[in-house]
Tab-separated table of C-alpha atoms in Angstrom:
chain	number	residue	atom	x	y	z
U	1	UNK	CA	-0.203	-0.789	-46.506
U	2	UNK	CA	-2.847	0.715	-44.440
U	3	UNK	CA	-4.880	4.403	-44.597
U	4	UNK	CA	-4.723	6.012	-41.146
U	5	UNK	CA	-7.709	7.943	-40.896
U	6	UNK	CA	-8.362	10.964	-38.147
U	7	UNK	CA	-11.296	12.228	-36.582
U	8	UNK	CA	-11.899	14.506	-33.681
U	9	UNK	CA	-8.888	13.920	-32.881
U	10	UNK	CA	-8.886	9.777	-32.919
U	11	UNK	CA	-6.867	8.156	-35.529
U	12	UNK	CA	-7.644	4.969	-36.424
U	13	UNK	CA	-5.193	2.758	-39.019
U	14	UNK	CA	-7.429	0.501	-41.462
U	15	UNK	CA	-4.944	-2.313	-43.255
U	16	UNK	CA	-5.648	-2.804	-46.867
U	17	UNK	CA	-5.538	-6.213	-46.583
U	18	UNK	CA	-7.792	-6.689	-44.326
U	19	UNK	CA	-10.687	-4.600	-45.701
U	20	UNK	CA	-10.068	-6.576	-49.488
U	21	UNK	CA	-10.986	-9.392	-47.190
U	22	UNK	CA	-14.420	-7.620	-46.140
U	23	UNK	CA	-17.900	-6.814	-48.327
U	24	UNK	CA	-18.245	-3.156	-48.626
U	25	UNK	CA	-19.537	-1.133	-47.502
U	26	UNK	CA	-17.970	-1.267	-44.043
U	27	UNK	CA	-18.901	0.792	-40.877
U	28	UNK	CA	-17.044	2.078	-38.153
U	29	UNK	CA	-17.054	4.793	-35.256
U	30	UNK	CA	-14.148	7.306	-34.639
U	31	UNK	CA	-13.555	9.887	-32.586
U	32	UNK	CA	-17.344	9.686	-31.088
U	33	UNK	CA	-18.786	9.847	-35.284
U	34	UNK	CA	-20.128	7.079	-37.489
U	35	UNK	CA	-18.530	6.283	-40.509
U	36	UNK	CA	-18.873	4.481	-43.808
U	37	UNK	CA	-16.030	2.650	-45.299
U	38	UNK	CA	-16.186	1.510	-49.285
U	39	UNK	CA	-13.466	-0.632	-50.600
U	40	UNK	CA	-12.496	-1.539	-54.291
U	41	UNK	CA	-11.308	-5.006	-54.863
U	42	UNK	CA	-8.027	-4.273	-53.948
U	43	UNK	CA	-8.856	-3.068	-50.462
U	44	UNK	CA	-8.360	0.678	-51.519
U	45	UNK	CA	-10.973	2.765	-48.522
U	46	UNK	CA	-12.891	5.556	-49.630
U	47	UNK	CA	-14.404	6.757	-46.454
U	48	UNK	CA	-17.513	8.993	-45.762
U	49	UNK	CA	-19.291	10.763	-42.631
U	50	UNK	CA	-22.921	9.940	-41.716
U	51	UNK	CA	-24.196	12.914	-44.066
U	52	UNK	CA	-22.383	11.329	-46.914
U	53	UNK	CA	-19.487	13.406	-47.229
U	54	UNK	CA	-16.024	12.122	-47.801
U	55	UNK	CA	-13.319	12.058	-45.247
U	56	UNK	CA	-9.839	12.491	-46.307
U	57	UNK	CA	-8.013	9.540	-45.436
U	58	UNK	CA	-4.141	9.238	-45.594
U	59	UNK	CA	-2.396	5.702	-47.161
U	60	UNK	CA	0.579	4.703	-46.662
U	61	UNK	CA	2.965	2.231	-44.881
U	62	UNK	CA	2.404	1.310	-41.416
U	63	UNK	CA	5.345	1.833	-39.527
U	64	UNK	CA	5.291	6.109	-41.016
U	65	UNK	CA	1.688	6.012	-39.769
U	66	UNK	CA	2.785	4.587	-36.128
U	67	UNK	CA	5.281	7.020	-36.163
U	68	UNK	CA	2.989	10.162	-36.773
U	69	UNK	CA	0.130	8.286	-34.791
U	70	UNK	CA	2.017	6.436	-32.089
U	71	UNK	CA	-1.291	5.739	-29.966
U	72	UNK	CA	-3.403	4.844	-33.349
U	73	UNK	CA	-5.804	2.336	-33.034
U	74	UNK	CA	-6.126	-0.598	-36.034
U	75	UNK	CA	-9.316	-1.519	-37.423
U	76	UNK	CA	-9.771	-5.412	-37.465
């Protein structure tokens, strides 16, 4: 499972696994923005914009993802 997440333009695939792995919160930069990633214990993302506002991410498997996102990057 990952949630793809897009801004300006950038998408940007975070695995679930992976981010259960990590202390929250996380940060990242996408499409030329800083962001903030929370995670639950179960690696769930809740991600927000330098002002604090959420950003609407979208879970899912990753092979639909790479098929809407073909030239997605994957957050490690």
């Amino acid at each position: 499972m990952v949630t793809g997440l897009v801004v300006n333009g950038e998408a940007k695939a975070y695995p679930h696994r992976a981010l259960g792995k990590q202390t929250s919160p996380l940060y990242d930069s996408l499409g030329g923005e800083r962001i903030r990633i929370d995670t639950d214990r179960q690696g769930q993302p809740q991600f927000f914009n330098d002002k604090g506002e959420p950003l609407t991410g979208q879970p899912g498997y990753w092979f639909a993802w790479y098929a809407f996102y073909p030239h997605t990057l994957v957050w490690e």
